[in-house]
Amino acid sequence: MIYFLAAQPCQIQPEAAAVDCGLPQDELVDSHCEEDQCSSDEGEPVIDTVFSVVDQPGCVNLMSASSGVVVREPADADSPDGYSWTSEDVTSQEIPFPWKPGLQCPMYPATPYDFFRCVIGKRFYMIFINQVNKCAFEMGVETKTPSRKKKPKSKTLVSQWKTLSEDQLEIWLAILIQMGGIQNPSFTHYWSSEIMHKSSFFSEVAMTKDRWLGIMQTLHFMGRPSGSEKTEPFFKAGPLVTCFNEQMKKLYVPDRELCVEEPVILWKGRLVPWGFLKDKKDATKLHTVSEPGGLILRFYTDKMDISDESAASKVVRRVLADFMDKGHSIFMARCYTGVDLCHELLSRQVHTTGPLLPTRKNIPERILTSNPQPENVVYTRSNHGVVVMKFTDNIDQYLFVSSEFNPFLLKSTYKSFSKLKPEAITAYDKFISGISNSYCHLSDYGAVLQHTTSHVRITIHLIEIAVYNAFVLYKKYSTNCLDFAAFRADLVRRLAGLKKSFKK
């Protein structure tokens, strides 16, 4: 059943929540310009009016059903679960969420270092130390016994390798994290004596340049891979990615609302949203599942072309494997969403909301060809309660799908103006806006990534995610008030073993 909704206001209940929208409302939150992510001049909106379905002629049934007659329009033959589009007013399923979100620690951490160790986990340290020492030993043997085709090397960074210990690993991490806030052309410039590049920190820590670069050279976290493991993208960093995901699963129970945002690409040392590099189909994409507050819960890499709907669905199934059948509500970017995927996730007790690409399968033709007037919405429901809608504001049109929210219009009031939006789009803007904070914090170490191989970039990015997650949990559960820069500084001092502590 397809409706036009017109603006007929009625007062909302007092308990209606305010909408926290961090991006301009005249465009969807799928573009990742840094200026749009980090700031917004519109202010915080407040919903003060709700708009509901009105009588004819404001409500137009495009399926031409007679009064009291239920009309069903079947989807394509290859659609799952045999769903169909209907004129019947089907309500969305209410999926219970019985879990208690929060940090699963017997004793809450107190300092930035404590939070970082909780997020990174002991197993991360063990894998890192064991595999680096093993790789350094194998590289040292190859250096001492070169093949006939290769000339013997005089000396390398690992030819006189000393076993890596946990204390040295923490110093190495401290130097790496400190590099994230300092822009230099290359690694060697951080230890330069020139006044333009000189930093007293790198000369005070108990690790030389050659030792640090030697550890960087041996970042290989898997032994001789089998045939199936070689097909996995960046299998060299695979154990660390798996370790991070398992640690976050044990450490934290997430809220009901989760976000699967547009993937990013480590391109020329920067975090670039996939939407800006769609022509780089074979580039490595970093997919994450996050809380609306920015806490990254799962991390996954692949090279699949997600412009293909089946490939995008495979990615979603993989990153959401730990959240199925638990009653979560997922807000997804348009590169992932699909009508079939929304029905599939609903059968697994997962609600889905997000913008749709018009090229996706099984979108009702009447929705695609409709042209609603400004501040009006056209929608239809499936017999399972999934809503596909098209909304027009003063500038653009938006195609959305949701298995949880209604298309009824809400009025959001800002500092100097107000806007009408469907409930689904308002909720999407509210919960997806906080994800921009993580992109802003994770983009300040780009100069470091320009001089490393691909699997090392993944490793460095994973460590930065752990630092940011530790900061998010620190702000949520600690009584102190350090900002992100002060948090990093305190963490670096503790990892490096420097006596001076930061006090704000």
XYZ file of C-alpha atoms in Angstrom:
504
model
C 0.000 0.000 0.000
C 1.439 3.358 -0.973
C 0.438 6.568 0.735
C 1.084 10.263 0.414
C 1.388 11.954 3.787
C 0.555 15.637 4.005
C 1.349 18.057 6.780
C -1.484 18.164 9.327
C -0.002 18.928 12.748
C -1.036 17.628 16.126
C 0.821 18.127 19.411
C 3.389 15.498 20.396
C 3.535 13.968 23.873
C 5.847 15.736 26.380
C 8.154 12.719 26.744
C 9.261 12.866 23.111
C 13.036 12.912 22.928
C 15.074 15.636 21.307
C 16.801 14.768 18.070
C 20.574 15.149 18.169
C 21.632 15.721 14.572
C 25.303 16.487 13.985
C 25.157 17.053 10.205
C 23.271 19.414 7.901
C 19.697 18.186 7.561
C 19.296 19.004 3.890
C 21.589 16.118 2.980
C 21.850 12.576 4.271
C 24.586 11.493 6.623
C 26.251 9.347 3.958
C 28.787 11.924 2.793
C 31.903 12.008 4.959
C 33.370 15.418 4.399
C 35.539 16.217 7.414
C 33.968 19.646 7.772
C 30.468 18.112 7.902
C 31.534 15.415 10.353
C 33.326 17.504 12.943
C 30.993 20.466 13.242
C 27.484 21.655 12.549
C 26.055 25.153 12.669
C 22.388 24.187 12.813
C 22.297 23.498 16.521
C 20.423 20.751 18.326
C 16.905 20.099 17.007
C 13.836 19.645 19.181
C 10.812 17.703 17.943
C 7.724 19.647 18.952
C 5.066 18.495 16.464
C 4.044 15.150 14.995
C 2.292 14.702 11.651
C 0.029 11.711 11.062
C -1.955 10.193 8.188
C -4.747 12.489 7.039
C -8.041 11.837 5.242
C -8.548 12.044 1.506
C -7.374 13.720 -0.609
C -4.230 14.067 1.529
C -3.811 10.270 1.670
C -3.614 8.816 -1.843
C -3.655 5.050 -2.344
C -1.595 4.468 -5.479
C -2.671 0.795 -5.572
C -6.282 1.945 -6.207
C -7.832 -0.311 -3.583
C -11.531 -0.017 -2.873
C -12.640 0.773 0.627
C -12.172 -2.221 2.912
C -10.316 -4.257 0.245
C -6.790 -5.493 0.946
C -4.532 -5.495 -2.112
C -1.239 -7.401 -2.269
C 1.453 -6.798 -4.846
C 4.010 -9.663 -4.884
C 7.703 -8.880 -4.945
C 10.075 -10.432 -7.462
C 10.243 -14.209 -7.665
C 13.738 -14.326 -6.132
C 12.765 -12.367 -3.019
C 13.263 -14.170 0.322
C 10.462 -15.330 2.618
C 7.808 -14.724 -0.039
C 6.999 -11.190 1.146
C 4.647 -8.955 -0.805
C 3.534 -5.323 -0.795
C 0.098 -4.814 0.675
C -2.497 -2.117 1.253
C -3.122 -3.599 4.692
C -1.868 -1.460 7.588
C 0.757 -3.882 8.926
C 2.457 -2.792 12.136
C 6.188 -3.207 12.669
C 7.322 -6.106 14.812
C 8.337 -5.288 18.365
C 11.549 -7.176 19.145
C 12.513 -7.298 22.836
C 16.024 -6.351 23.918
C 16.655 -8.123 27.261
C 20.376 -7.349 27.575
C 21.949 -4.944 30.052
C 24.510 -2.784 28.202
C 27.751 -1.817 29.876
C 31.343 -2.647 30.691
C 31.818 -6.254 31.768
C 34.671 -5.774 34.243
C 34.733 -6.870 37.904
C 36.636 -3.668 38.712
C 36.322 -0.531 36.597
C 39.605 0.866 35.217
C 40.795 4.206 36.578
C 43.573 5.615 34.362
C 43.927 5.927 30.575
C 46.482 3.109 30.682
C 44.034 0.823 32.518
C 41.321 1.451 29.934
C 43.768 0.843 27.087
C 44.905 -2.481 28.554
C 41.272 -3.550 28.994
C 40.521 -2.816 25.332
C 43.739 -4.246 23.883
C 43.738 -7.377 26.044
C 46.528 -9.689 27.208
C 46.161 -11.950 24.191
C 46.999 -9.044 21.867
C 50.317 -8.583 23.672
C 51.037 -12.316 23.536
C 50.329 -12.641 19.795
C 52.301 -9.503 19.014
C 55.407 -10.534 20.984
C 55.462 -14.180 19.873
C 54.929 -13.529 16.179
C 57.340 -10.581 15.979
C 60.112 -12.596 17.649
C 59.396 -15.555 15.363
C 59.406 -13.409 12.232
C 62.634 -11.652 13.291
C 64.349 -15.013 13.855
C 63.321 -16.266 10.405
C 64.446 -13.026 8.762
C 67.776 -13.240 10.596
C 68.345 -16.791 9.372
C 67.581 -15.772 5.793
C 70.045 -12.893 6.115
C 72.831 -15.193 7.325
C 72.151 -17.826 4.631
C 71.180 -15.944 1.465
C 70.152 -17.724 -1.694
C 72.434 -17.953 -4.722
C 70.401 -15.403 -6.646
C 70.665 -12.772 -3.900
C 73.825 -11.104 -2.738
C 74.552 -11.386 1.003
C 73.489 -8.346 3.007
C 76.051 -6.705 5.239
C 73.727 -5.778 8.086
C 69.984 -5.366 8.583
C 67.786 -4.084 11.371
C 67.097 -7.668 12.513
C 70.510 -9.277 11.961
C 71.361 -8.874 15.658
C 67.860 -9.300 17.037
C 67.157 -9.203 20.765
C 63.986 -10.848 22.041
C 61.080 -8.423 22.302
C 59.663 -8.134 25.826
C 56.370 -6.692 27.076
C 58.063 -3.548 28.407
C 59.720 -2.908 25.046
C 56.424 -3.510 23.258
C 54.790 -0.806 25.366
C 57.609 1.621 24.550
C 57.167 0.800 20.862
C 53.423 1.472 21.187
C 54.109 4.762 22.992
C 56.337 5.960 20.150
C 53.768 4.901 17.545
C 50.894 6.687 19.314
C 53.021 9.810 19.774
C 53.808 9.844 16.049
C 50.091 10.141 15.360
C 50.023 13.724 16.603
C 53.223 14.867 14.858
C 53.426 15.272 11.089
C 56.819 14.329 9.611
C 57.854 13.250 6.090
C 59.277 9.874 7.188
C 59.978 7.714 10.239
C 63.623 8.788 10.476
C 62.638 12.455 10.793
C 61.180 11.782 14.251
C 64.723 11.149 15.543
C 66.272 13.973 13.509
C 68.479 16.539 15.255
C 67.335 19.321 12.912
C 65.445 22.053 14.701
C 62.451 21.712 12.347
C 61.900 18.056 13.245
C 63.606 17.613 16.610
C 61.485 16.330 19.492
C 62.848 15.650 22.963
C 60.367 12.805 23.506
C 62.010 10.442 21.011
C 65.442 11.022 22.526
C 64.229 10.401 26.094
C 62.429 7.084 25.589
C 64.440 3.915 26.159
C 64.386 2.695 22.549
C 66.651 3.587 19.650
C 65.538 4.390 16.145
C 66.988 1.158 14.714
C 65.264 -0.945 17.361
C 61.887 0.687 16.701
C 62.254 0.355 12.919
C 63.386 -3.254 13.363
C 60.150 -4.092 15.184
C 58.192 -2.282 12.488
C 59.950 -4.411 9.868
C 58.880 -7.672 11.544
C 55.148 -6.969 11.899
C 53.902 -10.329 10.642
C 51.333 -12.057 12.871
C 50.809 -15.384 11.113
C 53.139 -18.239 10.237
C 53.251 -20.041 6.911
C 49.674 -19.614 5.627
C 47.697 -22.442 4.084
C 45.974 -22.169 0.726
C 42.675 -20.915 2.167
C 44.379 -18.392 4.449
C 46.246 -16.854 1.526
C 42.929 -15.879 -0.047
C 41.982 -13.815 3.006
C 42.830 -10.125 2.559
C 45.769 -9.123 4.744
C 46.062 -12.502 6.427
C 49.300 -11.270 8.026
C 47.261 -9.026 10.357
C 44.338 -11.455 10.689
C 45.136 -12.793 14.191
C 45.232 -9.264 15.643
C 41.892 -8.330 14.045
C 40.304 -11.512 15.414
C 41.838 -10.843 18.833
C 40.436 -7.298 18.911
C 36.919 -8.458 17.985
C 36.933 -11.223 20.605
C 38.218 -8.854 23.284
C 35.502 -6.267 22.587
C 32.908 -9.047 22.649
C 34.005 -10.098 26.156
C 34.617 -6.584 27.454
C 31.438 -4.712 26.541
C 27.729 -5.373 25.994
C 26.517 -2.744 23.486
C 23.335 -0.696 23.472
C 20.305 -1.667 21.422
C 21.028 0.843 18.638
C 24.125 0.113 16.525
C 25.546 1.644 13.349
C 27.198 0.131 10.291
C 28.633 3.202 8.626
C 30.121 3.635 5.180
C 33.491 1.832 4.952
C 36.735 3.774 4.838
C 39.855 3.144 2.774
C 43.440 3.676 3.923
C 44.393 5.653 0.844
C 47.791 7.376 0.647
C 48.046 7.579 4.405
C 44.556 8.952 5.008
C 41.178 7.605 6.007
C 39.019 8.204 2.942
C 35.314 7.262 2.843
C 34.561 4.635 0.221
C 32.073 6.937 -1.487
C 34.893 9.233 -2.630
C 36.913 6.371 -4.185
C 34.268 4.177 -5.783
C 36.477 3.671 -8.840
C 39.043 1.886 -6.619
C 36.992 -1.306 -6.516
C 39.908 -3.499 -5.403
C 41.005 -1.186 -2.584
C 40.950 -2.564 0.956
C 37.808 -1.460 2.768
C 37.548 -1.228 6.546
C 34.071 -2.111 7.814
C 33.056 -1.382 11.393
C 30.089 -1.861 13.718
C 29.813 0.991 16.200
C 27.627 2.430 18.895
C 26.052 5.828 18.172
C 28.554 7.327 20.623
C 31.457 6.185 18.437
C 32.645 3.053 20.290
C 33.861 0.598 17.631
C 32.678 -2.925 18.461
C 33.762 -4.970 15.447
C 36.393 -4.439 12.769
C 36.591 -6.252 9.442
C 38.619 -5.808 6.236
C 38.025 -7.055 2.717
C 38.408 -6.150 -0.946
C 34.902 -7.000 -2.181
C 33.146 -4.521 -4.443
C 30.236 -3.512 -2.226
C 28.522 -1.686 -5.076
C 27.210 -5.183 -5.842
C 24.204 -5.906 -3.609
C 25.075 -9.556 -2.962
C 28.636 -8.646 -1.918
C 27.344 -5.900 0.382
C 24.930 -8.380 1.993
C 27.791 -10.809 2.642
C 29.744 -8.066 4.403
C 26.743 -7.177 6.577
C 26.165 -10.809 7.564
C 29.805 -11.129 8.564
C 30.139 -7.934 10.606
C 26.759 -8.507 12.324
C 27.305 -12.204 13.062
C 27.657 -11.541 16.810
C 24.510 -9.376 16.963
C 21.927 -11.659 15.356
C 18.865 -12.833 17.315
C 19.468 -10.295 20.099
C 16.950 -7.546 19.309
C 19.351 -4.877 18.055
C 18.344 -1.964 15.840
C 20.920 -1.373 13.089
C 21.342 1.904 11.194
C 23.235 1.238 7.964
C 24.782 3.344 5.219
C 23.236 3.240 1.767
C 26.059 1.100 0.342
C 24.855 -1.822 2.529
C 21.068 -1.558 2.696
C 18.613 -3.515 0.587
C 14.968 -4.546 0.739
C 15.812 -8.250 0.734
C 18.519 -7.766 3.380
C 16.076 -5.846 5.595
C 13.610 -8.756 5.488
C 16.400 -11.274 6.104
C 17.689 -9.421 9.176
C 14.146 -9.001 10.490
C 13.784 -12.788 10.454
C 16.912 -12.877 12.649
C 15.370 -10.494 15.219
C 17.287 -7.450 13.974
C 15.663 -4.161 12.944
C 17.207 -2.242 10.041
C 16.949 1.406 8.988
C 18.863 3.246 6.298
C 18.854 5.016 2.927
C 18.401 2.945 -0.220
C 20.162 3.072 -3.556
C 17.574 3.184 -6.374
C 19.450 0.340 -8.107
C 18.684 -2.157 -5.317
C 16.430 -5.109 -6.074
C 12.732 -5.445 -5.204
C 12.020 -1.758 -4.596
C 8.361 -1.208 -5.626
C 8.201 0.437 -9.031
C 5.498 2.838 -7.847
C 7.889 4.160 -5.202
C 10.739 4.631 -7.688
C 8.590 6.471 -10.233
C 6.689 8.607 -7.707
C 7.525 12.266 -7.221
C 6.128 13.510 -3.896
C 5.747 17.204 -3.261
C 8.139 18.958 -0.829
C 7.637 17.896 2.796
C 5.516 14.937 1.668
C 6.326 11.249 1.768
C 5.255 8.257 -0.324
C 5.503 4.848 1.281
C 4.406 1.236 1.097
C 4.600 -1.682 3.535
C 5.337 -5.334 3.040
C 3.241 -7.987 4.740
C 6.175 -8.403 7.195
C 6.048 -4.757 8.272
C 9.025 -3.407 6.284
C 8.456 0.154 5.039
C 9.956 1.541 1.818
C 9.461 5.292 1.453
C 10.451 8.271 -0.642
C 10.576 11.685 0.990
C 11.088 15.107 -0.569
C 12.385 18.075 1.372
C 12.978 21.537 -0.077
C 16.005 20.360 -2.084
C 16.470 16.600 -2.445
C 14.590 13.318 -2.476
C 15.461 10.451 -0.130
C 14.722 6.764 -0.587
C 14.606 4.900 2.735
C 13.845 1.449 4.124
C 12.994 0.575 7.724
C 11.586 -2.407 9.562
C 11.110 -0.441 12.797
C 10.030 3.159 12.214
C 6.951 4.687 10.633
C 7.043 7.130 7.716
C 4.890 9.649 9.595
C 6.308 13.160 9.453
C 7.894 14.850 12.459
C 8.743 18.503 12.845
C 12.313 19.192 13.974
C 13.003 22.735 15.181
C 16.500 24.220 14.942
C 17.926 27.604 15.905
C 16.423 29.579 13.059
C 14.195 27.183 11.113
C 12.259 23.933 11.259
C 11.952 20.911 8.985
C 9.522 18.083 8.408
C 10.998 14.606 8.161
C 9.708 11.050 8.452
C 10.309 9.317 11.759
C 12.723 6.848 10.131
C 14.972 9.584 8.710
C 14.870 11.551 11.969
C 15.963 8.486 13.935
C 18.692 7.717 11.386
C 20.139 11.229 11.661
C 19.989 11.069 15.446
C 21.859 7.794 15.885
C 24.304 8.009 12.983
C 25.613 11.522 13.719
C 27.946 10.501 16.571
C 29.971 8.185 14.321
C 31.707 11.198 12.766
C 33.662 11.722 16.002
C 35.636 8.514 15.540
C 36.583 9.463 11.974
C 37.851 12.837 13.173
C 39.993 11.261 15.913
C 41.292 8.417 13.742
C 42.474 10.648 10.900
C 45.378 12.412 12.654
C 48.054 9.761 12.049
C 47.972 9.739 8.250
C 51.629 10.718 7.762
C 52.708 7.529 9.544
C 50.763 5.307 7.146
C 52.382 6.700 4.004
C 55.581 4.759 4.646
C 54.267 1.280 5.518
C 52.969 -1.784 3.699
C 49.280 -2.642 3.597
C 49.104 -5.161 6.454
C 51.144 -2.802 8.664
C 48.638 -0.035 7.948
C 45.858 -2.323 9.152
C 47.838 -3.054 12.340
C 48.480 0.628 13.052
C 44.846 1.474 12.369
C 43.753 -1.270 14.757
C 45.986 0.121 17.520
C 44.528 3.592 16.966
C 41.014 2.141 17.203
C 41.978 0.576 20.538
C 43.225 3.966 21.783
C 40.008 5.676 20.696
C 37.819 2.953 22.227
C 39.731 3.325 25.488
C 39.033 7.070 25.391
C 35.289 6.553 24.748
C 35.028 4.156 27.700
C 37.153 6.508 29.818
C 34.751 9.395 29.183
C 31.785 7.157 29.956
C 32.994 5.499 33.155
C 35.713 7.741 34.604
C 35.146 10.753 36.845
C 38.155 12.589 35.368
C 37.769 15.098 32.556
C 40.715 14.676 30.175
C 40.104 15.486 26.519
C 41.389 13.226 23.757
C 44.765 14.962 23.386
C 45.408 14.867 27.139
C 44.248 11.243 27.258
C 46.762 10.263 24.573
C 49.537 12.194 26.311
C 48.892 10.473 29.638
C 48.725 7.063 27.934
C 51.995 7.667 26.052
C 53.807 8.695 29.239
C 52.634 5.573 31.035
C 53.527 3.249 28.157
C 56.953 4.856 27.726
C 57.690 4.675 31.445
C 58.230 8.410 31.838
C 57.913 9.601 35.417
C 56.121 12.864 34.746
C 52.339 12.472 34.821
C 49.848 14.753 33.138
C 47.546 16.815 35.328
C 44.846 19.017 33.938
